PDB file of C-alpha atoms in Angstrom:
ATOM      1  CA  MET O 345      72.145  19.307 -74.310  1.00 52.00           C
ATOM      2  CA  ARG O 346      71.526  16.179 -72.278  1.00 51.00           C
ATOM      3  CA  LYS O 347      73.103  17.841 -69.306  1.00 50.00           C
ATOM      4  CA  ASP O 348      70.769  20.843 -69.664  1.00 56.00           C
ATOM      5  CA  ALA O 349      67.749  18.515 -69.798  1.00 55.00           C
ATOM      6  CA  GLY O 350      68.885  16.792 -66.611  1.00 57.00           C
ATOM      7  CA  THR O 351      69.342  20.142 -64.885  1.00 69.00           C
ATOM      8  CA  LEU O 352      65.863  21.224 -65.967  1.00 68.00           C
ATOM      9  CA  ARG O 353      64.311  18.055 -64.577  1.00 69.00           C
ATOM     10  CA  ASP O 354      66.165  18.582 -61.307  1.00 67.00           C
ATOM     11  CA  LEU O 355      64.879  22.136 -61.104  1.00 70.00           C
ATOM     12  CA  GLN O 356      61.321  21.024 -61.863  1.00 68.00           C
ATOM     13  CA  LEU O 357      61.525  18.362 -59.161  1.00 70.00           C
ATOM     14  CA  ALA O 358      62.912  20.856 -56.669  1.00 69.00           C
ATOM     15  CA  LEU O 359      60.107  23.283 -57.582  1.00 71.00           C
ATOM     16  CA  GLN O 360      57.476  20.597 -57.039  1.00 71.00           C
ATOM     17  CA  LEU O 361      58.983  19.740 -53.658  1.00 73.00           C
ATOM     18  CA  LYS O 362      58.931  23.418 -52.665  1.00 71.00           C
ATOM     19  CA  ILE O 363      55.304  23.773 -53.802  1.00 75.00           C
ATOM     20  CA  GLU O 364      54.332  20.718 -51.743  1.00 69.00           C
ATOM     21  CA  GLU O 365      56.238  22.071 -48.766  1.00 71.00           C
ATOM     22  CA  LEU O 366      54.440  25.407 -49.061  1.00 74.00           C
ATOM     23  CA  ARG O 367      51.099  23.623 -49.334  1.00 72.00           C
ATOM     24  CA  GLN O 368      51.818  21.697 -46.154  1.00 72.00           C
ATOM     25  CA  ARG O 369      52.845  24.893 -44.388  1.00 74.00           C
ATOM     26  CA  ASP O 370      49.627  26.613 -45.515  1.00 73.00           C
ATOM     27  CA  ALA O 371      47.622  23.701 -44.123  1.00 70.00           C
ATOM     28  CA  LEU O 372      49.529  23.924 -40.830  1.00 73.00           C
ATOM     29  CA  ILE O 373      48.954  27.693 -40.669  1.00 78.00           C
ATOM     30  CA  ASP O 374      45.218  27.168 -41.233  1.00 71.00           C
ATOM     31  CA  GLU O 375      45.149  24.604 -38.424  1.00 69.00           C
ATOM     32  CA  LEU O 376      47.063  26.884 -36.057  1.00 74.00           C
ATOM     33  CA  GLU O 377      44.801  29.831 -36.894  1.00 74.00           C
ATOM     34  CA  LEU O 378      41.758  27.694 -36.061  1.00 72.00           C
ATOM     35  CA  GLU O 379      43.368  26.710 -32.782  1.00 71.00           C
ATOM     36  CA  LEU O 380      44.143  30.364 -32.008  1.00 75.00           C
ATOM     37  CA  ASP O 381      40.525  31.338 -32.733  1.00 72.00           C
ATOM     38  CA  THR O 382      39.389  28.631 -30.333  1.00 71.00           C
ATOM     39  CA  LYS O 383      41.763  29.829 -27.645  1.00 72.00           C
ATOM     40  CA  ASP O 384      40.672  33.440 -28.191  1.00 70.00           C
ATOM     41  CA  ASP O 385      37.067  32.383 -27.615  1.00 69.00           C
ATOM     42  CA  LEU O 386      38.136  30.548 -24.474  1.00 70.00           C
ATOM     43  CA  ILE O 387      40.111  33.543 -23.195  1.00 75.00           C
ATOM     44  CA  ARG O 388      37.086  35.805 -23.697  1.00 71.00           C
ATOM     45  CA  GLN O 389      34.891  33.329 -21.852  1.00 68.00           C
ATOM     46  CA  LEU O 390      37.370  33.055 -18.974  1.00 70.00           C
ATOM     47  CA  GLN O 391      37.701  36.855 -18.808  1.00 71.00           C
ATOM     48  CA  VAL O 392      33.940  37.182 -18.416  1.00 66.00           C
ATOM     49  CA  GLU O 393      34.015  34.566 -15.650  1.00 66.00           C
ATOM     50  CA  LEU O 394      36.956  36.302 -13.961  1.00 67.00           C
ATOM     51  CA  ASP O 395      35.253  39.697 -14.054  1.00 66.00           C
ATOM     52  CA  ARG O 396      32.084  38.192 -12.615  1.00 64.00           C
ATOM     53  CA  HIS O 397      33.901  36.465  -9.748  1.00 60.00           C
ATOM     54  CA  ARG O 398      36.068  39.513  -9.088  1.00 60.00           C
ATOM     55  CA  SER O 399      32.954  41.653  -8.815  1.00 59.00           C
ATOM     56  CA  ALA O 400      31.402  39.131  -6.429  1.00 55.00           C
ATOM     57  CA  SER O 401      34.600  39.048  -4.326  1.00 53.00           C
ATOM     58  CA  GLN O 402      34.704  42.842  -4.074  1.00 51.00           C
ATOM     59  CA  HIS O 403      31.077  42.895  -2.996  1.00 48.00           C
ATOM     60  CA  ALA O 404      31.784  40.257  -0.349  1.00 45.00           C
ATOM     61  CA  ALA O 405      34.815  42.189   0.907  1.00 44.00           C
ATOM     62  CA  SER O 406      32.753  45.385   1.200  1.00 43.00           C
ATOM     63  CA  SER O 407      30.111  43.539   3.192  1.00 42.00           C
ATOM     64  CA  ALA O 408      32.745  42.099   5.519  1.00 40.00           C
ATOM     65  CA  ASP O 409      34.269  45.519   6.195  1.00 42.00           C
ATOM     66  CA  ALA O 410      30.851  46.906   7.032  1.00 38.00           C
ATOM     67  CA  ALA O 411      30.164  44.127   9.556  1.00 37.00           C
ATOM     68  CA  SER O 412      30.850  44.431  13.283  1.00 35.00           C
ATOM     69  CA  THR O 413      34.508  44.148  14.272  1.00 36.00           C
ATOM     70  CA  GLY O 414      33.499  41.631  16.953  1.00 38.00           C
ATOM     71  CA  GLU O 415      32.477  39.063  14.348  1.00 37.00           C
ATOM     72  CA  SER O 416      34.957  36.416  13.233  1.00 36.00           C
ATOM     73  CA  ARG O 417      36.385  36.813   9.759  1.00 34.00           C
ATOM     74  CA  THR O 418      35.377  34.305   7.080  1.00 34.00           C
ATOM     75  CA  LYS O 419      38.512  32.693   5.728  1.00 34.00           C
ATOM     76  CA  ARG O 420      39.289  32.165   2.077  1.00 33.00           C
ATOM     77  CA  GLN O 421      37.781  28.870   1.026  1.00 32.00           C
ATOM     78  CA  ALA O 422      39.271  27.916  -2.298  1.00 35.00           C
ATOM     79  CA  ILE O 423      41.770  28.776  -4.978  1.00 36.00           C
ATOM     80  CA  SER O 424      39.342  27.628  -7.678  1.00 38.00           C
ATOM     81  CA  ALA O 425      37.778  30.421  -9.732  1.00 43.00           C
ATOM     82  CA  GLU O 426      34.356  28.802  -9.444  1.00 48.00           C
ATOM     83  CA  PRO O 427      32.444  29.509  -6.213  1.00 45.00           C
ATOM     84  CA  THR O 428      32.535  26.206  -4.374  1.00 47.00           C
ATOM     85  CA  ALA O 429      29.334  24.503  -3.293  1.00 49.00           C
ATOM     86  CA  LEU O 430      31.078  23.039  -0.246  1.00 49.00           C
ATOM     87  CA  ASP O 431      30.986  24.704   3.151  1.00 51.00           C
ATOM     88  CA  PRO O 432      34.130  24.642   5.346  1.00 51.00           C
ATOM     89  CA  SER O 433      32.132  22.882   8.070  1.00 51.00           C
ATOM     90  CA  GLN O 434      31.464  20.039   5.610  1.00 51.00           C
ATOM     91  CA  LEU O 435      35.127  19.386   4.862  1.00 51.00           C
ATOM     92  CA  THR O 436      35.349  16.597   7.409  1.00 51.00           C
ATOM     93  CA  ASP O 437      32.313  14.898   5.822  1.00 57.00           C
ATOM     94  CA  VAL O 438      34.006  14.522   2.416  1.00 63.00           C
ATOM     95  CA  THR O 439      36.336  11.536   2.194  1.00 75.00           C
ATOM     96  CA  LEU O 440      39.343  11.789  -0.076  1.00 81.00           C
ATOM     97  CA  THR O 441      40.582   8.453  -1.367  1.00 88.00           C
ATOM     98  CA  SER O 442      44.169   7.826  -2.438  1.00 91.00           C
ATOM     99  CA  TYR O 443      44.840   5.367  -5.251  1.00 94.00           C
ATOM    100  CA  CYS O 444      47.958   3.257  -5.585  1.00 94.00           C
ATOM    101  CA  LYS O 445      50.262   4.263  -8.406  1.00 94.00           C
ATOM    102  CA  THR O 446      53.638   3.161  -9.658  1.00 95.00           C
ATOM    103  CA  LYS O 447      56.576   5.527  -9.345  1.00 94.00           C
ATOM    104  CA  GLU O 448      56.430   6.096 -13.108  1.00 95.00           C
ATOM    105  CA  SER O 449      52.720   6.972 -12.991  1.00 95.00           C
ATOM    106  CA  ARG O 450      53.222   9.387 -10.090  1.00 95.00           C
ATOM    107  CA  GLU O 451      56.055  11.159 -11.893  1.00 95.00           C
ATOM    108  CA  LEU O 452      54.061  11.367 -15.135  1.00 96.00           C
ATOM    109  CA  ILE O 453      50.998  12.851 -13.392  1.00 95.00           C
ATOM    110  CA  GLN O 454      53.095  15.338 -11.437  1.00 93.00           C
ATOM    111  CA  ARG O 455      54.937  16.524 -14.562  1.00 94.00           C
ATOM    112  CA  ALA O 456      51.654  16.836 -16.469  1.00 94.00           C
ATOM    113  CA  LEU O 457      50.063  18.968 -13.746  1.00 92.00           C
ATOM    114  CA  MET O 458      53.115  21.201 -13.398  1.00 91.00           C
ATOM    115  CA  ASP O 459      53.333  21.705 -17.182  1.00 91.00           C
ATOM    116  CA  ASN O 460      49.671  22.708 -17.460  1.00 89.00           C
ATOM    117  CA  ASP O 461      49.009  26.454 -17.680  1.00 85.00           C
ATOM    118  CA  PHE O 462      46.065  26.269 -15.278  1.00 81.00           C
ATOM    119  CA  MET O 463      47.556  23.841 -12.734  1.00 82.00           C
ATOM    120  CA  LYS O 464      51.200  24.880 -12.516  1.00 80.00           C
ATOM    121  CA  HIS O 465      50.408  27.811 -10.204  1.00 77.00           C
ATOM    122  CA  LEU O 466      49.074  25.512  -7.493  1.00 81.00           C
ATOM    123  CA  GLU O 467      51.279  24.868  -4.482  1.00 79.00           C
ATOM    124  CA  HIS O 468      53.462  21.789  -4.517  1.00 82.00           C
ATOM    125  CA  GLY O 469      51.499  20.133  -1.708  1.00 82.00           C
ATOM    126  CA  GLN O 470      48.235  20.653  -3.560  1.00 85.00           C
ATOM    127  CA  ILE O 471      49.645  19.062  -6.713  1.00 90.00           C
ATOM    128  CA  LEU O 472      50.841  16.049  -4.715  1.00 91.00           C
ATOM    129  CA  THR O 473      47.425  15.627  -3.083  1.00 91.00           C
ATOM    130  CA  ILE O 474      45.627  15.891  -6.429  1.00 92.00           C
ATOM    131  CA  MET O 475      48.005  13.290  -7.829  1.00 94.00           C
ATOM    132  CA  ASP O 476      47.304  10.918  -4.898  1.00 94.00           C
ATOM    133  CA  CYS O 477      43.521  11.242  -5.355  1.00 93.00           C
ATOM    134  CA  MET O 478      43.433  10.694  -9.120  1.00 95.00           C
ATOM    135  CA  TYR O 479      41.774   7.371  -9.979  1.00 95.00           C
ATOM    136  CA  PRO O 480      42.521   5.133 -12.996  1.00 96.00           C
ATOM    137  CA  THR O 481      40.199   4.571 -15.952  1.00 95.00           C
ATOM    138  CA  SER O 482      40.614   2.940 -19.363  1.00 95.00           C
ATOM    139  CA  LEU O 483      38.760   3.361 -22.663  1.00 95.00           C
ATOM    140  CA  ALA O 484      38.893   1.493 -25.958  1.00 96.00           C
ATOM    141  CA  LYS O 485      39.791   2.974 -29.330  1.00 95.00           C
ATOM    142  CA  GLY O 486      36.976   5.108 -30.740  1.00 94.00           C
ATOM    143  CA  CYS O 487      35.353   5.893 -27.398  1.00 95.00           C
ATOM    144  CA  CYS O 488      34.383   9.497 -26.632  1.00 95.00           C
ATOM    145  CA  VAL O 489      36.149  10.789 -23.538  1.00 94.00           C
ATOM    146  CA  ILE O 490      34.644  14.305 -23.606  1.00 93.00           C
ATOM    147  CA  GLN O 491      31.679  15.488 -25.682  1.00 92.00           C
ATOM    148  CA  GLU O 492      31.519  19.122 -26.770  1.00 91.00           C
ATOM    149  CA  GLY O 493      28.584  20.917 -25.132  1.00 89.00           C
ATOM    150  CA  ASP O 494      28.208  18.469 -22.228  1.00 89.00           C
ATOM    151  CA  ASP O 495      28.484  19.584 -18.616  1.00 85.00           C
ATOM    152  CA  GLY O 496      31.962  18.632 -17.422  1.00 83.00           C
ATOM    153  CA  SER O 497      33.068  17.673 -13.943  1.00 86.00           C
ATOM    154  CA  THR O 498      36.262  15.649 -14.488  1.00 91.00           C
ATOM    155  CA  VAL O 499      39.843  16.437 -15.462  1.00 92.00           C
ATOM    156  CA  TYR O 500      42.124  13.810 -17.007  1.00 95.00           C
ATOM    157  CA  VAL O 501      45.817  13.018 -17.336  1.00 96.00           C
ATOM    158  CA  LEU O 502      46.623  10.737 -20.262  1.00 96.00           C
ATOM    159  CA  GLU O 503      49.146   8.025 -19.386  1.00 96.00           C
ATOM    160  CA  GLU O 504      48.942   5.687 -22.389  1.00 96.00           C
ATOM    161  CA  GLY O 505      47.623   6.051 -25.939  1.00 96.00           C
ATOM    162  CA  GLN O 506      46.528   8.955 -28.124  1.00 95.00           C
ATOM    163  CA  VAL O 507      43.396  11.134 -28.215  1.00 96.00           C
ATOM    164  CA  GLU O 508      42.107  13.598 -30.816  1.00 95.00           C
ATOM    165  CA  VAL O 509      40.599  16.987 -29.993  1.00 94.00           C
ATOM    166  CA  THR O 510      37.915  18.356 -32.329  1.00 94.00           C
ATOM    167  CA  LYS O 511      35.625  21.382 -32.254  1.00 91.00           C
ATOM    168  CA  GLN O 512      32.502  21.526 -34.403  1.00 90.00           C
ATOM    169  CA  GLY O 513      33.823  18.551 -36.335  1.00 89.00           C
ATOM    170  CA  LYS O 514      37.194  20.158 -37.141  1.00 92.00           C
ATOM    171  CA  LYS O 515      40.377  18.636 -35.789  1.00 92.00           C
ATOM    172  CA  LEU O 516      42.324  20.906 -33.454  1.00 91.00           C
ATOM    173  CA  CYS O 517      45.148  18.660 -32.327  1.00 92.00           C
ATOM    174  CA  SER O 518      46.184  15.248 -31.038  1.00 93.00           C
ATOM    175  CA  ILE O 519      47.270  14.644 -27.446  1.00 93.00           C
ATOM    176  CA  GLY O 520      49.774  12.052 -26.271  1.00 94.00           C
ATOM    177  CA  PRO O 521      50.836  10.698 -22.870  1.00 95.00           C
ATOM    178  CA  GLY O 522      51.750  13.113 -20.103  1.00 95.00           C
ATOM    179  CA  LYS O 523      49.159  15.786 -20.926  1.00 94.00           C
ATOM    180  CA  VAL O 524      46.221  17.236 -18.973  1.00 93.00           C
ATOM    181  CA  PHE O 525      42.860  17.893 -20.616  1.00 93.00           C
ATOM    182  CA  GLY O 526      39.383  18.803 -19.423  1.00 89.00           C
ATOM    183  CA  GLU O 527      40.770  21.026 -16.657  1.00 86.00           C
ATOM    184  CA  LEU O 528      38.218  23.819 -17.214  1.00 82.00           C
ATOM    185  CA  ALA O 529      35.532  21.486 -15.852  1.00 74.00           C
ATOM    186  CA  ILE O 530      36.970  21.711 -12.335  1.00 75.00           C
ATOM    187  CA  LEU O 531      38.091  25.339 -12.510  1.00 72.00           C
ATOM    188  CA  TYR O 532      34.938  26.856 -13.992  1.00 70.00           C
ATOM    189  CA  ASN O 533      31.309  25.847 -14.167  1.00 68.00           C
ATOM    190  CA  CYS O 534      31.161  25.710 -17.957  1.00 75.00           C
ATOM    191  CA  THR O 535      30.268  23.210 -20.661  1.00 83.00           C
ATOM    192  CA  ARG O 536      32.880  21.265 -22.575  1.00 88.00           C
ATOM    193  CA  THR O 537      34.419  23.422 -25.299  1.00 87.00           C
ATOM    194  CA  ALA O 538      35.629  20.544 -27.486  1.00 91.00           C
ATOM    195  CA  THR O 539      35.256  16.801 -28.119  1.00 94.00           C
ATOM    196  CA  VAL O 540      38.022  14.374 -27.158  1.00 95.00           C
ATOM    197  CA  THR O 541      38.033  10.918 -28.783  1.00 95.00           C
ATOM    198  CA  ALA O 542      40.373   7.963 -28.201  1.00 96.00           C
ATOM    199  CA  LEU O 543      42.515   7.253 -31.280  1.00 95.00           C
ATOM    200  CA  THR O 544      43.876   4.112 -29.578  1.00 95.00           C
ATOM    201  CA  ASP O 545      43.152   2.151 -26.437  1.00 96.00           C
ATOM    202  CA  ILE O 546      43.950   4.633 -23.659  1.00 96.00           C
ATOM    203  CA  LYS O 547      44.726   4.699 -19.955  1.00 97.00           C
ATOM    204  CA  LEU O 548      43.744   7.792 -17.984  1.00 97.00           C
ATOM    205  CA  TRP O 549      43.980   9.205 -14.473  1.00 97.00           C
ATOM    206  CA  ALA O 550      41.046  11.366 -13.391  1.00 95.00           C
ATOM    207  CA  ILE O 551      39.694  13.527 -10.557  1.00 93.00           C
ATOM    208  CA  ASP O 552      36.247  15.129 -10.291  1.00 89.00           C
ATOM    209  CA  ARG O 553      35.296  18.666  -9.312  1.00 85.00           C
ATOM    210  CA  GLN O 554      34.170  17.819  -5.764  1.00 84.00           C
ATOM    211  CA  GLY O 555      37.443  16.065  -4.956  1.00 87.00           C
ATOM    212  CA  PHE O 556      39.445  18.929  -6.448  1.00 86.00           C
ATOM    213  CA  GLN O 557      37.516  21.597  -4.541  1.00 83.00           C
ATOM    214  CA  THR O 558      37.792  19.656  -1.284  1.00 86.00           C
ATOM    215  CA  ILE O 559      41.576  19.516  -1.705  1.00 86.00           C
ATOM    216  CA  MET O 560      41.729  23.240  -2.465  1.00 81.00           C
ATOM    217  CA  MET O 561      39.578  24.131   0.545  1.00 81.00           C
ATOM    218  CA  ARG O 562      41.391  21.912   3.024  1.00 80.00           C
ATOM    219  CA  THR O 563      44.865  22.917   1.938  1.00 74.00           C
ATOM    220  CA  GLY O 564      43.800  26.567   1.665  1.00 73.00           C
ATOM    221  CA  LEU O 565      42.435  26.684   5.213  1.00 76.00           C
ATOM    222  CA  ILE O 566      45.412  24.787   6.627  1.00 75.00           C
ATOM    223  CA  LYS O 567      47.857  27.039   4.785  1.00 78.00           C
ATOM    224  CA  HIS O 568      46.033  30.179   5.976  1.00 78.00           C
ATOM    225  CA  SER O 569      46.286  28.978   9.580  1.00 82.00           C
ATOM    226  CA  GLN O 570      49.986  28.183   9.127  1.00 79.00           C
ATOM    227  CA  TYR O 571      50.672  31.595   7.579  1.00 83.00           C
ATOM    228  CA  THR O 572      48.843  33.362  10.417  1.00 85.00           C
ATOM    229  CA  ASP O 573      50.804  31.423  13.050  1.00 84.00           C
ATOM    230  CA  PHE O 574      54.035  32.187  11.213  1.00 81.00           C
ATOM    231  CA  LEU O 575      53.308  35.923  11.005  1.00 83.00           C
ATOM    232  CA  ARG O 576      52.418  35.896  14.694  1.00 83.00           C
ATOM    233  CA  SER O 577      55.907  34.513  15.420  1.00 79.00           C
ATOM    234  CA  VAL O 578      57.651  37.425  13.654  1.00 76.00           C
ATOM    235  CA  PRO O 579      58.621  39.928  16.417  1.00 75.00           C
ATOM    236  CA  SER O 580      57.647  43.035  14.433  1.00 72.00           C
ATOM    237  CA  PHE O 581      54.176  41.637  13.734  1.00 79.00           C
ATOM    238  CA  GLN O 582      53.316  40.430  17.237  1.00 80.00           C
ATOM    239  CA  SER O 583      51.611  43.714  18.122  1.00 84.00           C
ATOM    240  CA  LEU O 584      49.299  43.577  15.098  1.00 84.00           C
ATOM    241  CA  PRO O 585      45.624  42.676  15.707  1.00 87.00           C
ATOM    242  CA  GLU O 586      44.311  39.302  14.546  1.00 86.00           C
ATOM    243  CA  ASP O 587      42.263  40.699  11.667  1.00 85.00           C
ATOM    244  CA  VAL O 588      45.349  42.419  10.220  1.00 86.00           C
ATOM    245  CA  LEU O 589      47.409  39.224  10.549  1.00 85.00           C
ATOM    246  CA  SER O 590      44.628  37.309   8.827  1.00 84.00           C
ATOM    247  CA  LYS O 591      44.556  39.779   5.930  1.00 84.00           C
ATOM    248  CA  LEU O 592      48.334  39.574   5.606  1.00 83.00           C
ATOM    249  CA  ALA O 593      48.087  35.775   5.528  1.00 82.00           C
ATOM    250  CA  ASP O 594      45.555  36.091   2.698  1.00 79.00           C
ATOM    251  CA  VAL O 595      47.992  37.901   0.421  1.00 80.00           C
ATOM    252  CA  LEU O 596      51.170  35.973   1.262  1.00 81.00           C
ATOM    253  CA  GLU O 597      52.562  33.982  -1.647  1.00 80.00           C
ATOM    254  CA  GLU O 598      54.964  31.109  -1.076  1.00 78.00           C
ATOM    255  CA  THR O 599      58.070  31.205  -3.278  1.00 83.00           C
ATOM    256  CA  HIS O 600      60.938  28.712  -3.401  1.00 83.00           C
ATOM    257  CA  TYR O 601      64.582  29.437  -4.198  1.00 86.00           C
ATOM    258  CA  THR O 602      67.431  26.988  -4.569  1.00 87.00           C
ATOM    259  CA  ASP O 603      70.856  27.379  -3.007  1.00 88.00           C
ATOM    260  CA  GLY O 604      72.770  30.175  -4.740  1.00 85.00           C
ATOM    261  CA  ASP O 605      69.778  31.884  -6.361  1.00 87.00           C
ATOM    262  CA  TYR O 606      69.659  35.690  -6.302  1.00 87.00           C
ATOM    263  CA  ILE O 607      66.462  36.969  -4.661  1.00 87.00           C
ATOM    264  CA  ILE O 608      67.225  40.699  -4.767  1.00 84.00           C
ATOM    265  CA  ARG O 609      70.044  42.450  -6.621  1.00 81.00           C
ATOM    266  CA  GLN O 610      71.350  45.777  -5.365  1.00 78.00           C
ATOM    267  CA  GLY O 611      70.209  48.655  -7.581  1.00 76.00           C
ATOM    268  CA  ALA O 612      67.242  46.773  -9.067  1.00 78.00           C
ATOM    269  CA  THR O 613      63.731  48.179  -8.692  1.00 77.00           C
ATOM    270  CA  GLY O 614      62.044  46.478  -5.736  1.00 78.00           C
ATOM    271  CA  ASP O 615      58.343  45.758  -5.409  1.00 80.00           C
ATOM    272  CA  THR O 616      58.302  42.743  -3.062  1.00 84.00           C
ATOM    273  CA  PHE O 617      58.680  42.305   0.683  1.00 82.00           C
ATOM    274  CA  PHE O 618      60.084  38.941   1.819  1.00 86.00           C
ATOM    275  CA  ILE O 619      59.785  36.996   5.078  1.00 84.00           C
ATOM    276  CA  ILE O 620      61.908  33.866   5.496  1.00 86.00           C
ATOM    277  CA  SER O 621      59.870  30.812   6.490  1.00 80.00           C
ATOM    278  CA  GLU O 622      62.596  28.220   5.929  1.00 84.00           C
ATOM    279  CA  GLY O 623      66.307  28.254   5.125  1.00 89.00           C
ATOM    280  CA  GLN O 624      68.926  30.999   5.249  1.00 90.00           C
ATOM    281  CA  VAL O 625      69.635  34.116   3.184  1.00 90.00           C
ATOM    282  CA  ARG O 626      72.911  35.992   2.876  1.00 87.00           C
ATOM    283  CA  ASN O 627      72.616  39.772   2.750  1.00 81.00           C
ATOM    284  CA  ASP O 628      75.663  41.465   1.205  1.00 75.00           C
ATOM    285  CA  ASP O 629      75.637  45.211   1.838  1.00 66.00           C
ATOM    286  CA  ASN O 630      78.267  46.694  -0.462  1.00 60.00           C
ATOM    287  CA  SER O 631      77.970  50.097   1.189  1.00 58.00           C
ATOM    288  CA  ASP O 632      79.794  48.996   4.328  1.00 57.00           C
ATOM    289  CA  LYS O 633      81.089  45.577   3.210  1.00 61.00           C
ATOM    290  CA  GLN O 634      78.917  43.810   5.772  1.00 66.00           C
ATOM    291  CA  VAL O 635      77.624  40.294   5.289  1.00 75.00           C
ATOM    292  CA  LYS O 636      74.583  39.240   7.311  1.00 82.00           C
ATOM    293  CA  THR O 637      72.877  35.870   7.494  1.00 87.00           C
ATOM    294  CA  LEU O 638      69.089  35.970   7.795  1.00 86.00           C
ATOM    295  CA  THR O 639      67.082  32.996   9.018  1.00 85.00           C
ATOM    296  CA  LYS O 640      63.475  31.969   9.718  1.00 81.00           C
ATOM    297  CA  GLY O 641      61.384  34.922  10.902  1.00 76.00           C
ATOM    298  CA  ASP O 642      63.763  37.535   9.446  1.00 81.00           C
ATOM    299  CA  TRP O 643      62.633  39.771   6.600  1.00 80.00           C
ATOM    300  CA  PHE O 644      64.085  41.975   3.884  1.00 82.00           C
ATOM    301  CA  GLY O 645      62.912  44.173   1.020  1.00 79.00           C
ATOM    302  CA  GLU O 646      60.715  46.276   3.323  1.00 71.00           C
ATOM    303  CA  GLN O 647      61.685  49.461   1.446  1.00 72.00           C
ATOM    304  CA  ALA O 648      59.582  48.176  -1.457  1.00 69.00           C
ATOM    305  CA  LEU O 649      56.457  48.703   0.670  1.00 63.00           C
ATOM    306  CA  LYS O 650      57.347  52.386   1.001  1.00 62.00           C
ATOM    307  CA  GLY O 651      57.459  52.978  -2.753  1.00 58.00           C
TER     308      GLY O 651
END
C-alpha cells in the first residue's frame, strides 16, 4: 500500500513536470510565432522595395538602350538596394576612416558580417573594408540603441554585453556578442522596425549609411573595371565591342573554390559558364580519357549558354 502511494506521488510529480514543460513550450511557440509575424511583415516590406527598385532599374535600362551608341555607358554604382545619393564623381570627396582594432575584434566583426543574411553575399574585399571603417561606441545598461519608428542610418555589431529587441512593447529576442543588427538602415531607406535596448553595459562597432554606400560604390566601380579588363584579356572576347564587354562585366559573379572542390560533374545539368581568373582547374574528359589543365583566361561550361 505504501509502495503504491509512493508510485502515485512519483506519477503526479512527473505529470506536473510534463505540464510545466508543455507550458514553457507553448510560451516559446507563441514567442516564435510573434517573431515569424514580424519577419513576414519585413519580407513584405522588402518585396515592395525590391519591386520598386527593379521597376526603376528596368526603366533606366530601357532609357540607356534608346540613347545614342556614341554616348558612354553609365556604370553600376552600388550593390545597395537603396538608390544612393552619392554621385561617382563625388567618391574622391568622401573620406573613409579606418579605426584600429585588435585581432579579436576584427575576427568577431568579420564573422558577424559573414553570418548575417543581408551582408554575407557581399564580396570578401567589401566585408574587410566595412570592418576597417567601423568605429567603436559604448552605451550603459538601460540605454536605447535603436528606437522603433525612428529614421535609421547606422548598422551595429555587438562585441560585448547583451541587448533586447522589442516590437510594440513585446519582446522578440535577446542578442549577444558577435551579431549584426540595424542593417536595414543602410540597405533600405526605411524606419526602424524594432527597439533595441542595452540589457548590460555594451560595446559596439558601427558604420553609417554614407560610409557603407561609399564603400559599395568604390569597390563596385573598381571591380567593374577589373572585370572588363579581364574579359578583354580573354582571346575569344577580344573582338567584342566595349559596350558588350561592359554588360558582361555587369553580370559576372565572383565565386571561390578550394583545392579539390568539384565545380562541374559530368552528366549533371549545367546552367553556368565559368572563366578562370585565378588558379588552375583540371578537366577530366572520360570520353577519351584526356586530362587537361586550365589556367587564368581559360573557360569551361560554355555548353550551358546554348541550353
